[in-house]
Amino acid sequence: MLTQNELLQTLDMIDQQHLDVRTITMGISIRDCGSEDVQVTADKIYEKVTRRAENLVKTGEAIEREYGIPIVNKRISVTPVAIVGDSCKTDTFVPIAKALDKAAKNCGVNFVGGFSALVQKGCTHGDGVLIDSIPQALAETDLVCASVNVGSTRAGINMNAVRRMGQIIKEAAELTKDRGGFGCAKLVVFANAVEDNPFMAGAFHGVSEPECVINVGVSGPGVVYHALQTVKGEPFDVVADTIKKTAFKVTRMGQLVAQEASRRLDVPFGIVDLSLAPTPAVGDSVARILEEMGLETCGTHGTTAALALLNDAVKKGGVMASSHVGGLSGAFIPVSEDEGMIAAAQSGVLTLDKLEAMTCVCSVGLDMIAVPGYTTAETLSAIIADEAAIGMVNNKTTAVRLIPAPGKDVGDMVEFGGLLGSAPVMPVHQESSAAFIARGGRIPAPLHSLRN
């Protein structure tokens, strides 16, 4: 448990430095909900999710009141729907998406993740149906999030799936063009996806997870930024040590909340995900942390090195505070959700190519990035392939969440509101990658995948 002094420090972080528990996410297995009839499957999923998660929100709110710790989101993740839907004789999983949306609203959560498929090595019937259903499912629901894993270090990259996902992103943008392509903000394309991620839009309940579990995501960019202000001009050894100590305190708070939620809901505690997930609020930015290390603007030379230090120090501090650190744990760089990233992108210093380099050393990847609406499906697929290659070769999770904003051009802004913020439309290379994407097949796994 936290000591009195640690509690006082934590309360100061909450009051002054934007510290919060970003999400309590309940993972629910729906593997027992399959049926040949898609509507029967949807009904069974709705019943199980609402039964399991009926007390999630009120429990989170009670912990907030009693401990004074803000819990920003309460969320649900389920087994990848493609797995459950494999037995359904149907050509669409939209009824399942609508059932999940209804269940999420009934439970009062912010999002539900798991409209997902794992196709790094190939597609089953259910995988194909799910992928084809994504645009309509995201357009006709409010809270459902989708993800597709197209590559891994062990399997290589499924370039047929990569090609299809470029088309799916374009279709999702078109179907939600009245909302700036908002459907794409709820869709992530992964390589090396993890099974216990509590953060949206990529959360799903992995097949090796228990029947039900509580995972907590903690975020504290503002706390780290404040801590670094006390060590101006000090060597990087001191910077790293300061971040580690701060991450330790933040993780302890997350573990306290996770264990308390687990006890009250009578659901096993899974992991604490210590990810520096920014918000559009001033003072809650990963970009500003990097600038506090001495960079004039995030995106200039030295940014990748600064981010590597930050990501490593966060992980080292977190694992000392909890035996169950998991998920993605590190630093997120979602452009639309970070006021410093937005400013750097608008100034032209932070580019898509620089963001790609930064994803080599941080958590996840190209996140919440708006590109011109006329960007082709093949270009989107090529960007996905580049990120998947980084994940595959470096044995890390990478992801792409791109929004080809309908009717928008470079320099325009796309407004999403809330935690999703607003995204400046960033330029992409105009030279074609179409012939490259048209090849299809699989990019083989790297040699170091043969570890047995």
Short mmCIF file of C-alpha atoms in Angstrom, two decimals:
data_model
loop_
_atom_site.label_atom_id
_atom_site.label_comp_id
_atom_site.label_asym_id
_atom_site.label_seq_id
_atom_site.Cartn_x
_atom_site.Cartn_y
_atom_site.Cartn_z
CA MET A 1 0.00 0.00 0.00
CA LEU A 2 1.01 3.64 -0.40
CA THR A 3 2.58 5.43 2.55
CA GLN A 4 1.09 8.68 3.84
CA ASN A 5 3.90 10.68 2.23
CA GLU A 6 3.38 8.93 -1.11
CA LEU A 7 -0.35 9.65 -0.90
CA LEU A 8 0.32 13.35 -0.32
CA GLN A 9 2.70 13.44 -3.29
CA THR A 10 0.13 11.64 -5.42
CA LEU A 11 -2.62 14.08 -4.47
CA ASP A 12 -0.38 16.97 -5.51
CA MET A 13 0.23 15.25 -8.85
CA ILE A 14 -3.53 14.91 -9.32
CA ASP A 15 -4.32 18.51 -8.36
CA GLN A 16 -1.50 20.26 -10.20
CA GLN A 17 -0.01 17.95 -12.84
CA HIS A 18 -2.87 16.20 -14.70
CA LEU A 19 -2.22 12.77 -13.14
CA ASP A 20 -5.10 10.38 -13.64
CA VAL A 21 -6.06 6.78 -14.17
CA ARG A 22 -6.79 6.97 -17.87
CA THR A 23 -8.91 3.83 -17.94
CA ILE A 24 -10.22 0.84 -16.07
CA THR A 25 -10.86 -1.76 -18.75
CA MET A 26 -12.75 -4.97 -18.07
CA GLY A 27 -11.75 -7.76 -20.43
CA ILE A 28 -14.51 -10.31 -21.06
CA SER A 29 -14.21 -13.63 -22.88
CA ILE A 30 -17.04 -14.19 -25.36
CA ARG A 31 -15.67 -17.43 -26.78
CA ASP A 32 -18.73 -19.28 -25.48
CA CYS A 33 -21.14 -17.03 -27.43
CA GLY A 34 -20.71 -18.49 -30.91
CA SER A 35 -23.63 -19.80 -32.99
CA GLU A 36 -24.41 -20.46 -36.64
CA ASP A 37 -26.97 -17.64 -36.43
CA VAL A 38 -25.27 -14.23 -36.26
CA GLN A 39 -28.20 -12.64 -34.42
CA VAL A 40 -28.18 -15.38 -31.78
CA THR A 41 -24.45 -14.77 -31.37
CA ALA A 42 -25.05 -11.03 -31.04
CA ASP A 43 -27.77 -11.57 -28.43
CA LYS A 44 -25.56 -13.89 -26.39
CA ILE A 45 -22.69 -11.39 -26.50
CA TYR A 46 -25.00 -8.57 -25.38
CA GLU A 47 -26.29 -10.62 -22.45
CA LYS A 48 -22.86 -11.68 -21.26
CA VAL A 49 -21.21 -8.28 -21.57
CA THR A 50 -24.02 -6.45 -19.76
CA ARG A 51 -24.09 -9.08 -17.01
CA ARG A 52 -20.34 -9.05 -16.45
CA ALA A 53 -19.84 -5.29 -16.67
CA GLU A 54 -23.03 -4.04 -15.04
CA ASN A 55 -21.17 -2.70 -11.98
CA LEU A 56 -17.98 -1.52 -13.70
CA VAL A 57 -18.85 2.17 -14.00
CA LYS A 58 -20.37 2.62 -10.56
CA THR A 59 -17.41 0.80 -8.99
CA GLY A 60 -14.97 3.09 -10.78
CA GLU A 61 -16.94 6.14 -9.69
CA ALA A 62 -16.97 4.94 -6.07
CA ILE A 63 -13.18 4.51 -6.11
CA GLU A 64 -12.83 7.99 -7.56
CA ARG A 65 -14.89 9.52 -4.76
CA GLU A 66 -13.23 7.58 -1.94
CA TYR A 67 -9.61 7.96 -3.04
CA GLY A 68 -9.79 11.28 -4.88
CA ILE A 69 -8.14 9.72 -7.94
CA PRO A 70 -9.67 10.71 -11.29
CA ILE A 71 -10.59 7.71 -13.44
CA VAL A 72 -11.21 9.26 -16.84
CA ASN A 73 -12.59 6.26 -18.75
CA LYS A 74 -14.29 2.98 -17.99
CA ARG A 75 -14.07 0.57 -20.89
CA ILE A 76 -14.76 -2.99 -22.00
CA SER A 77 -12.74 -5.27 -24.26
CA VAL A 78 -13.89 -8.62 -25.62
CA THR A 79 -12.39 -11.62 -27.39
CA PRO A 80 -11.63 -10.77 -31.03
CA VAL A 81 -15.04 -10.98 -32.67
CA ALA A 82 -13.63 -12.75 -35.75
CA ILE A 83 -12.81 -15.77 -33.56
CA VAL A 84 -16.28 -15.97 -32.07
CA GLY A 85 -17.95 -15.26 -35.39
CA ASP A 86 -16.14 -18.01 -37.30
CA SER A 87 -19.06 -20.35 -36.71
CA CYS A 88 -21.65 -17.85 -37.97
CA LYS A 89 -23.12 -18.48 -41.41
CA THR A 90 -23.25 -14.85 -42.48
CA ASP A 91 -21.51 -12.31 -44.66
CA THR A 92 -21.61 -9.48 -42.09
CA PHE A 93 -20.82 -9.01 -38.41
CA VAL A 94 -22.53 -5.63 -38.18
CA PRO A 95 -25.27 -7.12 -35.91
CA ILE A 96 -22.52 -8.10 -33.45
CA ALA A 97 -21.06 -4.60 -33.56
CA LYS A 98 -24.49 -3.14 -32.84
CA ALA A 99 -24.97 -5.54 -29.93
CA LEU A 100 -21.62 -4.47 -28.48
CA ASP A 101 -22.55 -0.81 -28.92
CA LYS A 102 -25.86 -1.35 -27.16
CA ALA A 103 -24.16 -3.25 -24.34
CA ALA A 104 -21.56 -0.51 -23.91
CA LYS A 105 -24.25 2.15 -23.67
CA ASN A 106 -26.27 0.02 -21.26
CA CYS A 107 -23.22 -0.35 -18.99
CA GLY A 108 -22.32 3.34 -19.31
CA VAL A 109 -18.74 2.81 -20.53
CA ASN A 110 -16.86 5.10 -22.91
CA PHE A 111 -15.75 2.53 -25.49
CA VAL A 112 -15.80 -1.19 -26.20
CA GLY A 113 -12.90 -2.82 -28.05
CA GLY A 114 -12.55 -6.19 -29.67
CA PHE A 115 -14.22 -5.88 -33.07
CA SER A 116 -10.94 -7.39 -34.13
CA ALA A 117 -9.15 -9.96 -36.25
CA LEU A 118 -5.69 -11.51 -35.99
CA VAL A 119 -4.53 -12.19 -39.55
CA GLN A 120 -0.74 -11.95 -39.43
CA LYS A 121 -0.42 -15.31 -41.16
CA GLY A 122 -3.69 -15.63 -43.03
CA CYS A 123 -7.46 -15.20 -42.90
CA THR A 124 -10.24 -17.55 -41.89
CA HIS A 125 -13.83 -17.03 -43.04
CA GLY A 126 -14.59 -15.11 -39.85
CA ASP A 127 -11.54 -12.89 -40.28
CA GLY A 128 -12.58 -11.94 -43.78
CA VAL A 129 -16.17 -11.22 -42.77
CA LEU A 130 -15.04 -9.06 -39.87
CA ILE A 131 -12.61 -6.99 -41.94
CA ASP A 132 -15.23 -6.41 -44.63
CA SER A 133 -17.73 -5.37 -41.92
CA ILE A 134 -15.49 -2.75 -40.29
CA PRO A 135 -16.50 0.37 -42.28
CA GLN A 136 -20.24 -0.14 -41.81
CA ALA A 137 -19.81 -1.28 -38.20
CA LEU A 138 -17.85 1.84 -37.25
CA ALA A 139 -20.23 4.11 -39.16
CA GLU A 140 -23.35 2.69 -37.50
CA THR A 141 -22.08 2.50 -33.92
CA ASP A 142 -20.80 5.13 -31.50
CA LEU A 143 -18.64 3.26 -29.00
CA VAL A 144 -17.29 0.22 -30.89
CA CYS A 145 -13.56 0.14 -31.69
CA ALA A 146 -11.91 -2.16 -34.24
CA SER A 147 -8.40 -3.50 -34.73
CA VAL A 148 -6.64 -5.85 -37.12
CA ASN A 149 -3.23 -7.42 -36.51
CA VAL A 150 -1.48 -7.81 -39.88
CA GLY A 151 2.05 -8.79 -38.85
CA SER A 152 4.28 -10.24 -36.17
CA THR A 153 7.91 -11.09 -35.57
CA ARG A 154 7.03 -14.79 -35.68
CA ALA A 155 4.81 -14.76 -38.76
CA GLY A 156 6.02 -11.89 -40.94
CA ILE A 157 3.60 -9.47 -42.61
CA ASN A 158 0.41 -10.50 -44.38
CA MET A 159 0.55 -8.10 -47.31
CA ASN A 160 -2.85 -9.21 -48.61
CA ALA A 161 -4.33 -7.97 -45.32
CA VAL A 162 -2.22 -4.80 -45.50
CA ARG A 163 -3.60 -4.07 -48.96
CA ARG A 164 -7.17 -4.66 -47.79
CA MET A 165 -6.77 -2.46 -44.71
CA GLY A 166 -5.81 0.53 -46.87
CA GLN A 167 -9.11 0.07 -48.69
CA ILE A 168 -11.02 -0.42 -45.42
CA ILE A 169 -9.65 2.84 -43.99
CA LYS A 170 -10.77 4.71 -47.10
CA GLU A 171 -14.23 3.14 -46.89
CA ALA A 172 -14.56 3.96 -43.19
CA ALA A 173 -13.57 7.59 -43.86
CA GLU A 174 -16.13 7.88 -46.65
CA LEU A 175 -18.97 6.43 -44.56
CA THR A 176 -18.22 8.89 -41.74
CA LYS A 177 -17.30 11.92 -43.88
CA ASP A 178 -19.98 14.00 -42.15
CA ARG A 179 -17.87 13.62 -38.98
CA GLY A 180 -14.45 14.24 -40.52
CA GLY A 181 -13.79 10.54 -41.10
CA PHE A 182 -14.36 9.79 -37.41
CA GLY A 183 -14.76 6.06 -38.06
CA CYS A 184 -11.03 5.84 -38.75
CA ALA A 185 -10.27 7.20 -35.27
CA LYS A 186 -11.78 3.97 -33.91
CA LEU A 187 -9.67 1.66 -36.10
CA VAL A 188 -6.10 0.49 -35.44
CA VAL A 189 -3.90 -1.70 -37.65
CA PHE A 190 -1.30 -3.57 -35.56
CA ALA A 191 1.84 -5.61 -35.78
CA ASN A 192 2.66 -7.69 -32.68
CA ALA A 193 -0.59 -6.73 -30.95
CA VAL A 194 -0.69 -7.55 -27.23
CA GLU A 195 -3.52 -9.38 -25.50
CA ASP A 196 -3.88 -7.22 -22.38
CA ASN A 197 -3.89 -3.66 -23.74
CA PRO A 198 -6.47 -1.52 -21.87
CA PHE A 199 -6.19 1.46 -24.26
CA MET A 200 -8.52 2.16 -27.17
CA ALA A 201 -8.93 1.83 -30.00
CA GLY A 202 -6.75 -1.29 -29.97
CA ALA A 203 -7.94 -3.14 -26.88
CA PHE A 204 -9.14 -6.72 -27.15
CA HIS A 205 -9.36 -9.61 -24.69
CA GLY A 206 -6.70 -12.11 -25.75
CA VAL A 207 -7.34 -15.82 -26.08
CA SER A 208 -4.86 -16.62 -23.30
CA GLU A 209 -6.60 -14.27 -20.85
CA PRO A 210 -8.96 -15.53 -18.10
CA GLU A 211 -12.74 -15.49 -18.32
CA CYS A 212 -12.82 -11.91 -17.05
CA VAL A 213 -10.06 -9.53 -15.94
CA ILE A 214 -9.43 -5.94 -14.84
CA ASN A 215 -6.62 -4.02 -16.55
CA VAL A 216 -5.77 -0.44 -15.66
CA GLY A 217 -4.07 2.20 -17.79
CA VAL A 218 -2.34 5.06 -15.99
CA SER A 219 -1.12 8.23 -17.62
CA GLY A 220 1.06 11.06 -16.38
CA PRO A 221 2.82 13.20 -19.01
CA GLY A 222 2.19 16.29 -16.91
CA VAL A 223 3.82 14.69 -13.87
CA VAL A 224 6.96 13.76 -15.81
CA TYR A 225 7.13 17.23 -17.38
CA HIS A 226 6.89 18.85 -13.93
CA ALA A 227 9.59 16.54 -12.54
CA LEU A 228 11.99 17.39 -15.37
CA GLN A 229 11.61 21.08 -14.66
CA THR A 230 13.47 20.46 -11.40
CA VAL A 231 16.56 19.06 -13.19
CA LYS A 232 17.17 21.66 -15.90
CA GLY A 233 20.65 21.40 -17.38
CA GLU A 234 21.48 18.17 -15.55
CA PRO A 235 23.08 15.21 -17.44
CA PHE A 236 20.87 12.58 -19.04
CA ASP A 237 21.70 10.10 -16.26
CA VAL A 238 19.86 12.43 -13.89
CA VAL A 239 17.01 12.90 -16.36
CA ALA A 240 16.53 9.14 -16.70
CA ASP A 241 16.64 8.62 -12.95
CA THR A 242 14.08 11.38 -12.39
CA ILE A 243 11.68 9.83 -14.90
CA LYS A 244 12.10 6.38 -13.34
CA LYS A 245 11.25 7.67 -9.87
CA THR A 246 8.22 9.49 -11.21
CA ALA A 247 7.02 6.45 -13.15
CA PHE A 248 7.37 4.38 -9.98
CA LYS A 249 5.00 6.67 -8.06
CA VAL A 250 2.48 6.77 -10.89
CA THR A 251 2.47 2.99 -11.24
CA ARG A 252 1.93 2.51 -7.52
CA MET A 253 -1.21 4.59 -7.78
CA GLY A 254 -2.40 2.55 -10.75
CA GLN A 255 -1.83 -0.71 -8.92
CA LEU A 256 -3.79 0.56 -5.93
CA VAL A 257 -6.78 1.39 -8.15
CA ALA A 258 -6.51 -1.89 -10.08
CA GLN A 259 -6.42 -4.03 -6.96
CA GLU A 260 -9.31 -2.15 -5.39
CA ALA A 261 -11.44 -2.47 -8.52
CA SER A 262 -10.52 -6.16 -8.74
CA ARG A 263 -11.59 -6.76 -5.14
CA ARG A 264 -14.89 -4.92 -5.42
CA LEU A 265 -15.88 -6.48 -8.74
CA ASP A 266 -14.62 -9.94 -7.73
CA VAL A 267 -12.66 -10.11 -10.98
CA PRO A 268 -8.94 -11.00 -11.26
CA PHE A 269 -6.43 -8.14 -11.52
CA GLY A 270 -4.54 -8.37 -14.80
CA ILE A 271 -1.97 -5.63 -15.44
CA VAL A 272 -1.14 -1.98 -14.99
CA ASP A 273 -0.29 -0.33 -18.29
CA LEU A 274 1.95 2.63 -17.59
CA SER A 275 1.66 4.55 -20.83
CA LEU A 276 2.27 8.26 -21.08
CA ALA A 277 -0.94 8.89 -23.00
CA PRO A 278 -1.36 12.63 -23.60
CA THR A 279 -4.52 14.70 -23.88
CA PRO A 280 -5.19 17.94 -25.78
CA ALA A 281 -4.99 19.83 -22.45
CA VAL A 282 -2.06 22.19 -21.98
CA GLY A 283 0.45 20.61 -19.58
CA ASP A 284 -0.43 17.03 -20.49
CA SER A 285 1.83 16.57 -23.51
CA VAL A 286 4.57 14.07 -24.39
CA ALA A 287 5.97 16.55 -26.91
CA ARG A 288 6.52 19.10 -24.14
CA ILE A 289 8.47 16.50 -22.13
CA LEU A 290 10.85 16.03 -25.07
CA GLU A 291 11.20 19.79 -25.42
CA GLU A 292 11.92 20.09 -21.69
CA MET A 293 14.98 17.88 -22.32
CA GLY A 294 16.40 20.66 -24.50
CA LEU A 295 14.74 20.47 -27.92
CA GLU A 296 13.40 23.73 -29.32
CA THR A 297 10.53 21.91 -31.03
CA CYS A 298 9.45 18.28 -31.00
CA GLY A 299 10.47 16.76 -34.33
CA THR A 300 13.84 18.46 -34.65
CA HIS A 301 17.10 16.51 -34.59
CA GLY A 302 17.51 14.71 -31.28
CA THR A 303 13.81 13.95 -30.85
CA THR A 304 14.17 10.21 -31.42
CA ALA A 305 16.98 9.95 -28.85
CA ALA A 306 14.98 11.92 -26.28
CA LEU A 307 11.94 9.70 -26.85
CA ALA A 308 14.04 6.54 -26.50
CA LEU A 309 15.28 7.71 -23.11
CA LEU A 310 11.77 8.60 -21.98
CA ASN A 311 10.24 5.31 -23.07
CA ASP A 312 12.96 3.20 -21.43
CA ALA A 313 12.91 5.13 -18.15
CA VAL A 314 9.13 4.89 -17.90
CA LYS A 315 9.27 1.10 -18.28
CA LYS A 316 12.10 0.71 -15.75
CA GLY A 317 10.28 2.78 -13.15
CA GLY A 318 7.03 0.94 -13.72
CA VAL A 319 8.37 -2.59 -13.37
CA MET A 320 9.89 -1.69 -9.99
CA ALA A 321 6.48 -0.61 -8.73
CA SER A 322 4.36 -3.55 -9.84
CA SER A 323 4.92 -7.20 -10.65
CA HIS A 324 2.18 -7.01 -13.25
CA VAL A 325 3.10 -4.24 -15.67
CA GLY A 326 1.84 -5.07 -19.14
CA GLY A 327 -0.16 -3.76 -22.06
CA LEU A 328 1.86 -1.30 -24.11
CA SER A 329 3.58 0.62 -21.26
CA GLY A 330 5.69 3.43 -22.63
CA ALA A 331 5.13 6.76 -24.36
CA PHE A 332 2.34 7.35 -26.87
CA ILE A 333 2.68 9.95 -29.62
CA PRO A 334 -0.87 10.47 -30.96
CA VAL A 335 -0.75 13.72 -32.90
CA SER A 336 -4.37 14.85 -32.46
CA GLU A 337 -4.35 14.06 -28.71
CA ASP A 338 -1.20 16.03 -27.79
CA GLU A 339 -1.20 19.83 -27.93
CA GLY A 340 2.60 19.90 -28.30
CA MET A 341 2.51 17.43 -31.20
CA ILE A 342 -0.24 19.47 -32.86
CA ALA A 343 1.84 22.65 -32.59
CA ALA A 344 4.96 20.92 -33.93
CA ALA A 345 3.03 19.45 -36.87
CA GLN A 346 1.45 22.80 -37.68
CA SER A 347 4.88 24.45 -37.71
CA GLY A 348 6.13 21.84 -40.19
CA VAL A 349 8.92 20.59 -37.92
CA LEU A 350 7.15 17.33 -37.06
CA THR A 351 6.60 15.30 -40.23
CA LEU A 352 5.20 11.88 -41.01
CA ASP A 353 8.70 10.57 -41.75
CA LYS A 354 10.00 11.83 -38.40
CA LEU A 355 7.04 10.28 -36.59
CA GLU A 356 7.85 6.97 -38.29
CA ALA A 357 11.42 7.18 -36.97
CA MET A 358 10.11 7.97 -33.49
CA THR A 359 7.90 4.88 -33.51
CA CYS A 360 11.03 2.72 -33.57
CA VAL A 361 11.68 3.63 -29.93
CA CYS A 362 8.27 4.29 -28.35
CA SER A 363 4.99 2.52 -27.67
CA VAL A 364 2.73 1.76 -30.61
CA GLY A 365 3.24 3.95 -33.68
CA LEU A 366 1.65 6.40 -36.12
CA ASP A 367 -1.34 7.36 -34.04
CA MET A 368 -4.27 9.69 -34.75
CA ILE A 369 -2.69 11.26 -37.81
CA ALA A 370 -4.88 13.06 -40.35
CA VAL A 371 -3.79 12.96 -43.98
CA PRO A 372 -5.41 14.53 -47.06
CA GLY A 373 -8.72 13.01 -48.06
CA TYR A 374 -7.42 12.28 -51.55
CA THR A 375 -4.68 9.98 -50.20
CA THR A 376 -4.98 6.67 -52.04
CA ALA A 377 -5.70 3.32 -50.43
CA GLU A 378 -2.35 2.06 -51.73
CA THR A 379 -0.48 4.88 -49.98
CA LEU A 380 -2.29 4.11 -46.73
CA SER A 381 -1.37 0.44 -47.13
CA ALA A 382 2.27 1.34 -47.77
CA ILE A 383 2.38 3.41 -44.56
CA ILE A 384 0.90 0.44 -42.70
CA ALA A 385 3.53 -1.87 -44.24
CA ASP A 386 6.36 0.41 -43.12
CA GLU A 387 5.09 0.45 -39.54
CA ALA A 388 4.49 -3.31 -39.52
CA ALA A 389 8.07 -3.82 -40.72
CA ILE A 390 9.40 -1.74 -37.82
CA GLY A 391 7.39 -3.86 -35.40
CA MET A 392 8.33 -7.16 -37.02
CA VAL A 393 12.07 -6.55 -37.18
CA ASN A 394 12.34 -4.92 -33.75
CA ASN A 395 10.05 -7.41 -31.98
CA LYS A 396 7.80 -4.63 -30.68
CA THR A 397 4.21 -3.55 -31.02
CA THR A 398 3.57 -1.00 -33.73
CA ALA A 399 0.29 0.38 -34.97
CA VAL A 400 -1.28 2.78 -37.43
CA ARG A 401 -4.34 4.94 -36.86
CA LEU A 402 -4.69 7.14 -39.93
CA ILE A 403 -7.59 9.42 -40.88
CA PRO A 404 -7.77 10.33 -44.59
CA ALA A 405 -9.99 13.32 -43.82
CA PRO A 406 -12.65 13.68 -46.54
CA GLY A 407 -12.49 17.02 -48.31
CA LYS A 408 -9.46 18.17 -46.31
CA ASP A 409 -6.03 19.16 -47.60
CA VAL A 410 -2.63 19.77 -46.01
CA GLY A 411 -2.83 22.49 -43.36
CA ASP A 412 -6.54 22.04 -42.65
CA MET A 413 -7.72 20.93 -39.20
CA VAL A 414 -10.02 18.03 -38.38
CA GLU A 415 -11.97 18.32 -35.12
CA PHE A 416 -12.89 15.19 -33.17
CA GLY A 417 -13.46 16.64 -29.70
CA GLY A 418 -12.84 15.22 -26.23
CA LEU A 419 -9.73 13.13 -25.70
CA LEU A 420 -9.41 12.63 -29.47
CA GLY A 421 -8.70 16.34 -29.91
CA SER A 422 -8.05 17.92 -33.30
CA ALA A 423 -5.61 16.88 -36.01
CA PRO A 424 -3.71 19.04 -38.48
CA VAL A 425 -3.76 17.40 -41.90
CA MET A 426 -0.18 16.30 -42.63
CA PRO A 427 1.37 15.76 -46.07
CA VAL A 428 2.21 12.32 -47.45
CA HIS A 429 4.56 11.51 -50.33
CA GLN A 430 2.76 11.76 -53.66
CA GLU A 431 4.94 9.17 -55.42
CA SER A 432 2.99 5.95 -55.94
CA SER A 433 3.43 2.70 -53.99
CA ALA A 434 0.64 0.97 -55.92
CA ALA A 435 2.78 -1.61 -57.71
CA PHE A 436 4.47 -2.51 -54.42
CA ILE A 437 1.16 -3.07 -52.63
CA ALA A 438 -0.35 -4.98 -55.58
CA ARG A 439 2.18 -7.82 -55.14
CA GLY A 440 0.34 -9.25 -52.12
CA GLY A 441 1.58 -12.43 -50.46
CA ARG A 442 3.63 -12.39 -47.27
CA ILE A 443 6.82 -10.64 -46.24
CA PRO A 444 8.73 -13.43 -44.46
CA ALA A 445 9.55 -13.27 -40.78
CA PRO A 446 13.09 -12.14 -39.90
CA LEU A 447 15.78 -14.67 -39.05
CA HIS A 448 15.70 -13.83 -35.34
CA SER A 449 12.10 -15.09 -35.18
CA LEU A 450 13.56 -18.64 -35.11
CA ARG A 451 14.22 -18.72 -31.38
CA ASN A 452 13.19 -22.24 -30.42
#
